[in-house]
């Protein structure tokens, strides 16, 4: 503002108001900055000043700090010669016409980085931005205004100490400076127990874990055990490689067997579920055999044989034209002999070891295993040619009198069947109680359990000397016409075998659906289920009257033979031994255990 303008202004009547305004203005410096409406429009360290329209520029940013030295004198161009009292005049003090001195106070330390370095700060402080700070401790101005302390390490705490930035870890963390991390070395996989000590161990089914500074492995699944030497987490209850303990592998050298882990123990099973692994013998065995009867290595001694897991003696019973009944052991040695009747024609034995014999006097006798008579049945009027026994202890007899009779376990008759027109030479019974009878009239007849005829077969041209039935209901017949025939359960013929040259006298069915027939021509023939010959035995020199089979496939024959009367043949038809203790030829033979063990399901 020009000096002449100021002098004229002080001479006007409103100088009192202007003087008051100038007194306020004396503590401020007018800024060259742009107009403002509020403090936010100004730079740091400034505020917005409004004169209410009294200034040429209304609303200007001014410094917060005084720019006029209160002890300075008036400007040099101001007239100071007038020393009269002006208290009652309208004269205002002169306005400064120079910029205020912005130098900091002489007692404030100078920070060359500070943008504004004014104000009164203590001797250990510097003025940064808008406040006095201690550069020895302030983390935003550590050592200087432009040096904030910033963390370089993950998880660290930062501080300013003596003007230097210092980085430290939390109390429960360890500083791994090389890796640039603060970490808990009790749990950190990469720094377990110490910086850089990584837990790299891993196993199948598990993962590495840092626990209290030690690297360990935890299994992923409950119930699994760490087998660290094998790099695996295993269920010791079922793992074939770690059964019951780490590294305990389940293996077997037994052929056709597999090993597996079951409930923490190695178990060996045979591929064939019917067999049992005998580890000490390196074999899968049938525990129903003589070498492993009921258990591995439990061999049956001497004449014993294995039946249902127990070693039993095998006995053979035979009857003769001399009226005797004898019992032989498995080696053909006589156990006892009883001469109790006439010419005996037939013998049978039941599962309890009771013996049934009958002959020319028409009497059916039941004996105990020592040959003692229990009861006798006298219902027939002539020779009894054949006897059969069922699972319930009922006895069936066929007689020269043309009848078939059913007798209960106490020796009493249940019923009599008399539809045959001539002598009945053979009888057989199936598991359901149906009875099959062959007669001199050339017929085969089937009767139900009550004794009523179901059907008859008339295909033979001569006497039917033998009848047998298998568990499937197929019926086999042997005849004086030399043939052996198979009939189905309805009596329809399936096939005919003409292999014998004389009367086919006896029949027995084997467990493999094979059929054995014996003949007056001295041969025994084995046929398959289709009637084809398997083998023929020529071990006998005369009539073969009867045949029986044991569970092991050995055959026993009763023979009209001057070289012996009871013979044992192996499963290939070769002779094993013969017994000639009878004084006449053997007309009937039975074995215990016999048919009921060959077909246990039928009994």
XYZ file of C-alpha atoms in Angstrom:
603
model
C 0.000 0.000 0.000
C 1.484 3.410 -0.966
C 2.589 5.780 1.835
C 0.376 8.599 0.666
C -2.625 6.298 0.845
C -1.829 5.413 4.477
C -1.461 9.083 5.508
C -4.774 9.985 3.893
C -6.481 7.099 5.528
C -5.446 8.077 9.022
C -6.990 11.537 8.463
C -10.496 10.244 7.880
C -13.100 10.072 10.651
C -13.356 6.188 10.699
C -9.719 5.724 11.623
C -10.598 4.157 14.921
C -12.220 1.127 13.246
C -9.340 0.800 10.811
C -6.821 1.074 13.590
C -8.377 -1.866 15.405
C -8.205 -3.961 12.268
C -4.582 -3.050 11.706
C -3.707 -4.082 15.230
C -4.987 -7.590 14.333
C -3.246 -7.512 10.969
C 0.019 -6.591 12.614
C 0.366 -10.190 13.867
C -0.261 -11.728 10.434
C 1.433 -11.825 7.069
C -0.618 -11.486 3.928
C -0.022 -14.478 1.626
C 0.313 -14.384 -2.074
C -1.524 -17.722 -2.201
C -4.959 -18.153 -3.739
C -8.209 -17.131 -2.071
C -9.654 -19.515 0.540
C -12.994 -20.120 2.141
C -11.803 -22.269 5.107
C -8.649 -23.667 6.694
C -8.752 -26.823 4.556
C -7.927 -24.701 1.495
C -4.596 -23.636 3.052
C -1.211 -25.348 3.279
C 0.128 -26.880 6.466
C 1.026 -24.184 9.027
C -1.536 -21.720 7.581
C -5.175 -20.745 8.193
C -7.793 -18.876 6.249
C -8.282 -15.215 7.297
C -11.402 -13.210 6.339
C -11.644 -9.415 6.865
C -15.298 -9.168 6.234
C -14.654 -7.190 3.029
C -12.288 -4.642 4.530
C -9.219 -5.960 2.664
C -8.583 -5.728 -1.022
C -8.320 -9.572 -1.012
C -10.915 -11.070 1.299
C -10.226 -14.726 2.447
C -6.484 -15.275 2.322
C -4.183 -18.013 3.736
C -1.840 -16.620 6.386
C 0.903 -18.228 8.473
C -0.009 -19.462 11.937
C 3.268 -17.994 13.337
C 3.781 -14.250 13.813
C 5.895 -12.673 11.086
C 6.315 -9.296 12.665
C 8.842 -8.744 15.425
C 6.893 -7.052 18.232
C 10.067 -5.270 19.375
C 10.853 -3.752 15.937
C 10.372 -0.035 15.312
C 8.188 1.586 12.686
C 9.124 1.520 9.051
C 11.854 3.906 8.007
C 9.542 6.026 5.848
C 7.137 6.667 8.699
C 7.103 10.214 10.114
C 8.204 9.887 13.718
C 8.852 13.544 14.394
C 5.377 14.042 15.754
C 5.557 13.028 19.346
C 2.281 14.506 20.359
C -0.310 12.417 22.058
C -2.364 10.720 19.425
C -4.570 8.697 21.674
C -7.526 10.800 20.776
C -6.814 10.981 17.099
C -7.828 8.723 14.285
C -4.278 7.930 13.314
C -3.516 4.202 12.705
C -0.059 2.649 13.068
C 1.734 2.064 9.792
C 1.403 -1.289 7.953
C 4.575 -3.186 7.263
C 5.686 -3.020 3.637
C 8.224 -5.908 3.826
C 7.778 -9.749 4.141
C 8.079 -11.095 7.688
C 11.307 -12.752 8.807
C 10.749 -16.575 8.625
C 14.003 -17.544 10.307
C 13.569 -19.998 13.172
C 14.304 -18.938 16.710
C 17.988 -19.023 17.454
C 17.500 -21.525 20.316
C 15.695 -24.270 18.150
C 17.920 -27.004 16.600
C 17.886 -26.865 12.820
C 16.799 -30.044 10.969
C 17.741 -29.714 7.344
C 15.070 -32.292 6.381
C 12.211 -30.352 7.991
C 9.842 -28.587 5.670
C 9.035 -25.998 8.287
C 11.404 -25.425 11.164
C 9.820 -22.823 13.354
C 8.489 -22.711 16.835
C 9.962 -23.355 20.233
C 11.195 -27.046 20.635
C 13.288 -28.311 23.498
C 16.990 -28.893 23.063
C 16.549 -32.650 22.431
C 13.758 -32.154 19.914
C 13.478 -31.145 16.309
C 10.545 -29.545 14.523
C 9.108 -31.930 11.892
C 6.095 -30.934 9.834
C 3.793 -29.567 12.512
C 5.265 -30.651 15.831
C 8.381 -31.051 17.886
C 9.619 -34.675 18.019
C 12.405 -36.561 19.780
C 14.494 -38.036 16.955
C 16.054 -40.517 19.385
C 12.704 -42.268 20.019
C 10.124 -41.263 17.397
C 9.609 -44.195 14.985
C 8.183 -41.851 12.328
C 11.184 -39.440 12.546
C 14.019 -41.599 13.809
C 17.270 -39.585 13.668
C 15.687 -37.130 11.231
C 12.285 -35.977 10.044
C 12.398 -37.982 6.822
C 13.473 -41.321 8.369
C 10.433 -43.391 9.449
C 11.121 -46.854 10.875
C 9.509 -49.461 8.627
C 9.553 -53.250 9.430
C 11.544 -55.483 7.082
C 10.867 -58.758 8.902
C 7.501 -60.526 8.959
C 6.023 -60.617 12.446
C 8.574 -58.198 14.023
C 8.147 -55.198 16.312
C 9.839 -51.869 15.311
C 11.283 -49.161 17.615
C 13.558 -46.097 17.454
C 16.501 -46.304 19.815
C 19.046 -43.441 20.033
C 18.024 -42.265 16.596
C 18.423 -45.666 14.975
C 15.616 -47.947 13.805
C 15.702 -51.227 15.714
C 13.661 -54.307 14.668
C 12.899 -56.976 17.281
C 10.555 -60.006 17.549
C 7.695 -60.614 19.933
C 8.637 -62.232 23.213
C 7.516 -65.702 22.010
C 9.178 -65.375 18.611
C 12.725 -65.858 17.370
C 14.338 -63.556 14.794
C 15.553 -65.417 11.727
C 17.190 -62.447 10.011
C 18.566 -64.347 7.025
C 15.142 -65.663 6.202
C 13.533 -62.325 7.113
C 11.020 -63.686 9.566
C 10.088 -63.715 13.224
C 8.763 -67.152 14.024
C 7.809 -69.605 16.744
C 10.556 -72.234 16.517
C 8.409 -74.581 18.617
C 5.873 -74.963 15.823
C 7.309 -73.567 12.552
C 7.938 -76.369 9.982
C 10.629 -74.251 8.265
C 12.406 -73.254 11.493
C 11.775 -76.097 13.916
C 13.999 -75.732 16.968
C 16.157 -73.153 15.184
C 16.315 -70.878 12.175
C 16.538 -72.791 8.913
C 15.928 -76.208 10.526
C 13.193 -77.437 8.192
C 10.928 -80.404 8.859
C 11.019 -82.121 5.492
C 10.114 -85.654 6.590
C 6.885 -86.943 5.072
C 5.345 -90.399 4.910
C 2.509 -92.070 3.093
C -0.669 -91.270 4.992
C 1.005 -88.718 7.296
C 2.615 -85.279 7.435
C 5.541 -83.605 9.187
C 4.713 -81.500 12.256
C 6.931 -79.286 14.438
C 6.119 -79.985 18.071
C 8.013 -78.237 20.889
C 10.901 -77.654 18.552
C 11.157 -81.259 17.365
C 10.213 -82.542 13.910
C 7.685 -85.368 14.194
C 5.196 -87.023 11.837
C 1.500 -87.252 12.555
C -0.766 -89.763 10.778
C -3.757 -88.404 8.935
C -6.222 -91.111 9.970
C -7.358 -92.183 13.411
C -6.189 -95.641 14.397
C -3.102 -95.507 12.185
C 0.400 -95.913 13.579
C 3.542 -94.190 12.330
C 6.072 -96.676 10.968
C 8.830 -94.129 10.508
C 11.446 -96.643 9.340
C 9.086 -97.608 6.531
C 7.854 -94.085 5.689
C 4.228 -94.999 6.162
C 1.264 -94.571 8.482
C -0.357 -98.000 8.785
C -3.394 -99.602 10.400
C -1.704 -102.414 12.301
C -4.994 -104.291 12.528
C -5.383 -104.900 8.800
C -2.194 -103.849 6.988
C -0.591 -106.870 5.336
C 2.850 -105.213 5.431
C 2.586 -104.038 9.039
C 0.392 -106.535 10.854
C 0.370 -106.048 14.620
C 3.710 -104.243 14.403
C 5.618 -102.090 11.927
C 7.395 -104.213 9.334
C 5.599 -107.460 10.237
C 4.594 -108.652 6.778
C 2.013 -111.386 6.226
C 3.360 -113.941 3.750
C 3.083 -117.677 3.177
C 5.011 -120.286 1.232
C 2.056 -122.669 1.150
C 1.010 -123.362 -2.442
C -2.477 -122.181 -3.372
C -2.797 -120.105 -0.195
C -2.922 -116.407 0.618
C -1.878 -114.511 3.732
C -3.628 -111.431 5.105
C -3.802 -109.382 8.293
C -6.854 -109.879 10.483
C -7.224 -108.086 13.818
C -3.488 -107.568 14.092
C -2.532 -111.169 13.350
C -1.423 -112.795 10.126
C -3.930 -115.316 8.830
C -3.370 -117.816 6.035
C -6.275 -119.084 3.961
C -6.381 -121.586 1.149
C -7.697 -120.607 -2.247
C -10.012 -123.605 -1.963
C -12.222 -122.636 0.981
C -12.855 -126.305 1.786
C -9.173 -126.772 2.669
C -7.223 -125.699 5.740
C -3.662 -124.326 5.644
C -1.258 -126.619 7.509
C 1.720 -124.302 7.897
C 4.029 -126.854 9.497
C 3.383 -129.177 6.584
C 3.409 -126.454 3.931
C 0.158 -127.626 2.456
C -3.551 -126.909 2.221
C -5.277 -129.989 3.563
C -8.685 -131.527 3.903
C -9.066 -132.123 7.624
C -11.331 -135.028 6.876
C -8.424 -137.125 5.569
C -6.416 -139.811 7.364
C -3.225 -137.693 7.386
C -4.870 -134.574 8.823
C -7.995 -135.789 10.579
C -9.655 -132.938 12.453
C -6.363 -131.036 12.603
C -3.093 -130.587 10.753
C -0.836 -133.583 11.284
C -3.421 -135.582 13.213
C -2.962 -138.864 11.352
C -5.214 -141.849 11.854
C -3.201 -144.923 12.878
C -3.288 -148.370 11.343
C -6.739 -149.490 10.280
C -8.399 -146.267 11.410
C -9.904 -143.847 8.937
C -11.071 -140.257 9.232
C -14.786 -139.517 9.447
C -16.078 -136.016 10.167
C -12.729 -135.068 11.667
C -12.441 -138.106 13.928
C -10.333 -141.225 13.483
C -12.584 -144.265 13.448
C -12.192 -147.970 12.857
C -13.598 -149.399 9.658
C -15.480 -152.682 9.990
C -16.800 -155.068 7.371
C -19.736 -157.417 7.987
C -20.399 -160.449 5.842
C -22.916 -163.340 5.855
C -22.536 -166.771 4.326
C -24.377 -169.845 3.183
C -22.869 -171.514 6.266
C -25.271 -169.471 8.485
C -22.579 -167.311 10.017
C -22.165 -163.563 10.452
C -18.641 -162.200 10.853
C -17.050 -158.833 11.604
C -13.675 -157.926 10.026
C -11.396 -154.974 10.682
C -9.978 -152.692 7.969
C -7.082 -155.117 7.388
C -9.421 -158.065 6.810
C -8.782 -159.685 10.193
C -11.777 -161.306 11.864
C -13.032 -159.532 14.989
C -15.823 -161.997 15.767
C -18.088 -164.564 14.089
C -21.573 -165.743 15.058
C -23.333 -168.815 13.670
C -26.914 -167.915 14.430
C -29.060 -168.925 11.512
C -29.738 -170.692 8.273
C -28.292 -169.801 4.937
C -28.003 -166.000 5.160
C -28.704 -164.045 1.974
C -28.269 -160.357 2.961
C -26.756 -157.975 5.522
C -27.068 -154.216 6.212
C -25.739 -151.785 8.832
C -27.174 -148.476 10.092
C -25.385 -145.243 11.196
C -25.458 -146.357 14.838
C -23.562 -149.553 14.058
C -26.544 -151.935 14.353
C -26.468 -154.926 12.010
C -29.437 -156.449 10.161
C -29.310 -159.986 8.681
C -31.855 -162.212 6.954
C -31.950 -165.498 5.011
C -33.742 -168.639 4.079
C -35.825 -168.914 7.274
C -37.638 -165.641 6.386
C -36.564 -163.977 9.652
C -35.093 -160.453 9.862
C -32.685 -160.072 12.799
C -31.234 -156.929 14.417
C -27.818 -157.395 16.095
C -25.607 -155.083 18.127
C -22.003 -154.326 17.153
C -20.806 -157.381 19.093
C -23.192 -159.769 17.300
C -25.810 -160.022 20.055
C -29.403 -160.272 18.852
C -31.717 -157.370 19.803
C -34.929 -158.435 18.069
C -36.222 -160.590 15.215
C -39.087 -160.042 12.770
C -40.971 -163.108 11.517
C -43.531 -161.514 9.198
C -42.282 -163.098 5.962
C -43.291 -166.589 4.943
C -40.194 -167.373 2.856
C -36.586 -166.415 2.117
C -35.660 -162.775 2.634
C -33.326 -161.775 -0.212
C -32.660 -158.094 0.538
C -32.633 -155.522 3.393
C -32.331 -151.697 3.386
C -32.275 -149.197 6.295
C -33.197 -145.475 6.285
C -31.996 -142.524 8.378
C -34.851 -142.901 10.877
C -34.046 -146.539 11.659
C -36.836 -148.067 9.568
C -35.980 -151.410 7.929
C -37.260 -152.526 4.497
C -37.169 -156.186 3.457
C -37.901 -157.987 0.159
C -38.880 -161.620 0.188
C -39.474 -164.715 -1.891
C -43.085 -164.366 -0.797
C -43.435 -161.417 -3.207
C -43.825 -158.749 -0.509
C -41.946 -155.679 0.622
C -42.332 -154.861 4.306
C -41.512 -151.779 6.371
C -40.385 -152.507 9.937
C -39.887 -149.891 12.673
C -36.855 -149.573 14.970
C -38.537 -151.846 17.536
C -39.065 -154.716 15.067
C -42.774 -154.161 14.382
C -44.306 -154.082 10.914
C -45.532 -150.712 9.627
C -46.927 -151.782 6.259
C -46.652 -154.482 3.571
C -46.564 -153.941 -0.204
C -47.575 -156.908 -2.363
C -48.072 -155.638 -5.945
C -45.211 -157.740 -7.314
C -46.345 -161.031 -8.891
C -43.219 -162.960 -7.905
C -40.233 -162.974 -5.528
C -38.693 -159.628 -4.515
C -34.899 -159.893 -4.849
C -33.851 -156.359 -4.005
C -34.982 -153.205 -2.125
C -33.576 -149.658 -1.753
C -34.811 -146.483 -0.021
C -34.126 -142.816 -0.831
C -33.692 -139.889 1.612
C -37.396 -139.003 1.383
C -38.590 -142.488 2.353
C -39.594 -143.698 -1.130
C -38.913 -147.411 -1.632
C -37.688 -149.114 -4.851
C -38.008 -152.865 -5.312
C -36.867 -155.269 -8.062
C -38.588 -158.588 -8.651
C -38.417 -161.944 -10.368
C -41.337 -160.674 -12.441
C -38.863 -158.315 -14.217
C -40.403 -155.112 -12.829
C -39.102 -152.260 -10.721
C -41.671 -150.549 -8.542
C -41.588 -147.282 -6.583
C -43.755 -146.914 -3.471
C -44.321 -143.843 -1.320
C -43.523 -143.707 2.426
C -47.009 -145.101 3.165
C -46.502 -148.159 0.962
C -48.603 -147.071 -2.057
C -47.246 -147.626 -5.544
C -46.112 -144.537 -7.482
C -44.928 -146.155 -10.738
C -43.503 -149.361 -12.184
C -40.822 -150.014 -14.802
C -41.069 -153.062 -17.056
C -38.085 -152.599 -19.337
C -36.091 -155.627 -18.163
C -36.542 -159.019 -19.820
C -35.383 -161.076 -16.809
C -35.169 -161.043 -13.020
C -34.237 -157.709 -11.464
C -31.515 -158.794 -8.994
C -30.416 -155.373 -7.649
C -31.729 -151.831 -7.178
C -29.869 -148.700 -5.965
C -30.785 -144.999 -5.757
C -28.667 -141.876 -5.512
C -29.467 -138.657 -3.552
C -30.618 -136.938 -6.766
C -33.395 -139.481 -7.242
C -31.863 -141.488 -10.111
C -32.539 -145.207 -9.880
C -30.134 -147.962 -11.053
C -31.152 -151.548 -11.769
C -29.230 -154.762 -12.483
C -30.851 -157.781 -14.100
C -30.546 -161.366 -15.214
C -30.677 -159.945 -18.741
C -27.030 -158.804 -17.970
C -27.912 -155.099 -18.263
C -27.494 -152.162 -15.911
C -29.984 -149.332 -16.418
C -30.529 -145.800 -15.179
C -34.076 -144.490 -14.575
C -35.088 -140.980 -13.605
C -37.262 -140.232 -10.572
C -40.395 -140.797 -12.706
C -39.279 -144.246 -13.856
C -38.204 -143.233 -17.375
C -35.127 -145.073 -18.668
C -32.064 -142.848 -19.320
C -29.419 -145.334 -20.492
C -28.516 -149.025 -20.662
C -25.133 -150.717 -20.141
C -24.532 -154.167 -21.616
C -20.987 -154.696 -20.362
C -21.561 -157.852 -18.330
C -21.705 -161.258 -19.981
C -23.800 -162.905 -17.261
C -26.383 -161.842 -14.686
C -25.732 -158.410 -13.180
C -26.102 -159.402 -9.518
C -25.276 -156.363 -7.293
C -25.077 -152.534 -7.384
C -23.725 -149.670 -5.281
C -23.598 -145.910 -5.997
C -20.429 -143.899 -5.287
C -19.999 -140.307 -4.065
C -18.831 -139.038 -7.470
C -22.057 -140.221 -9.138
C -20.244 -143.341 -10.273
C -21.964 -146.742 -10.304
C -20.360 -150.075 -9.416
C -21.935 -153.289 -10.680
C -20.981 -156.879 -9.861
C -21.860 -159.965 -11.919
C -21.912 -163.715 -12.094
C -19.220 -163.299 -14.751
C -16.758 -162.539 -11.886
C -16.207 -158.880 -12.824
C -16.829 -155.607 -11.065
C -17.333 -152.622 -13.357
C -17.229 -148.904 -12.607
C -19.476 -146.694 -14.777
C -19.758 -142.922 -14.857
C -23.021 -141.048 -14.478
C -23.687 -141.363 -18.227
C -23.202 -145.131 -18.233
C -19.703 -145.129 -19.720
C -17.193 -147.681 -18.459
C -14.391 -146.284 -16.251
C -12.710 -149.587 -15.417
C -13.404 -153.304 -15.022
C -11.869 -155.468 -12.300
C -11.104 -159.156 -12.971
C -9.868 -160.032 -9.467
C -12.529 -162.700 -8.843
C -12.619 -166.212 -10.281
C -16.338 -166.851 -9.714
C -19.693 -165.255 -9.030
C -19.700 -161.862 -7.283
C -22.836 -161.982 -5.110
C -22.711 -158.574 -3.375
C -20.731 -155.311 -3.273
C -20.286 -152.462 -0.729
C -18.321 -149.188 -0.763
C -16.563 -147.238 2.016
C -16.060 -143.431 2.176
C -12.539 -143.676 0.784
C -13.642 -145.465 -2.344
C -12.567 -148.984 -1.408
C -14.880 -151.783 -2.564
C -15.818 -154.930 -0.615
C -17.253 -157.941 -2.386
C -18.926 -161.145 -1.247
C -17.979 -163.954 -3.612
C -18.733 -167.579 -4.438
C -14.996 -168.212 -4.723
C -12.741 -171.069 -3.654
C -9.849 -168.599 -3.125
C -11.609 -166.420 -0.574
C -15.035 -165.144 0.187
C -14.641 -161.487 1.163
C -12.380 -159.253 -0.927
C -11.234 -155.646 -0.626
C -10.464 -153.700 -3.839
C -8.914 -150.226 -4.032
C -10.497 -147.340 -5.942
C -8.929 -148.632 -9.178
C -10.351 -152.158 -8.768
C -7.079 -153.755 -7.618
C -7.238 -156.325 -4.837
C -5.927 -155.219 -1.408
C -6.721 -158.342 0.629
C -9.161 -161.237 0.917
C -10.626 -163.166 3.865
C -11.631 -166.834 3.726
C -12.852 -167.429 7.302
C -16.348 -168.421 6.139
C -16.789 -172.114 5.391
C -19.115 -171.287 2.488
C -19.280 -168.544 -0.061
C -20.261 -165.049 1.092
C -23.714 -164.031 -0.070
C -23.808 -160.550 1.433
C -21.381 -157.854 2.555
C -21.751 -154.416 4.239
C -19.283 -151.826 5.574
C -19.430 -149.532 8.591
C -19.222 -146.604 8.083
C -20.789 -147.055 4.690
C -23.531 -145.603 2.578
C -24.644 -143.066 5.213
C -21.161 -141.524 5.224
C -20.880 -141.527 1.441
C -24.119 -139.537 1.201
C -24.393 -137.727 4.562
C -27.001 -135.332 3.174
C -29.238 -138.335 2.543
C -29.142 -139.291 6.200
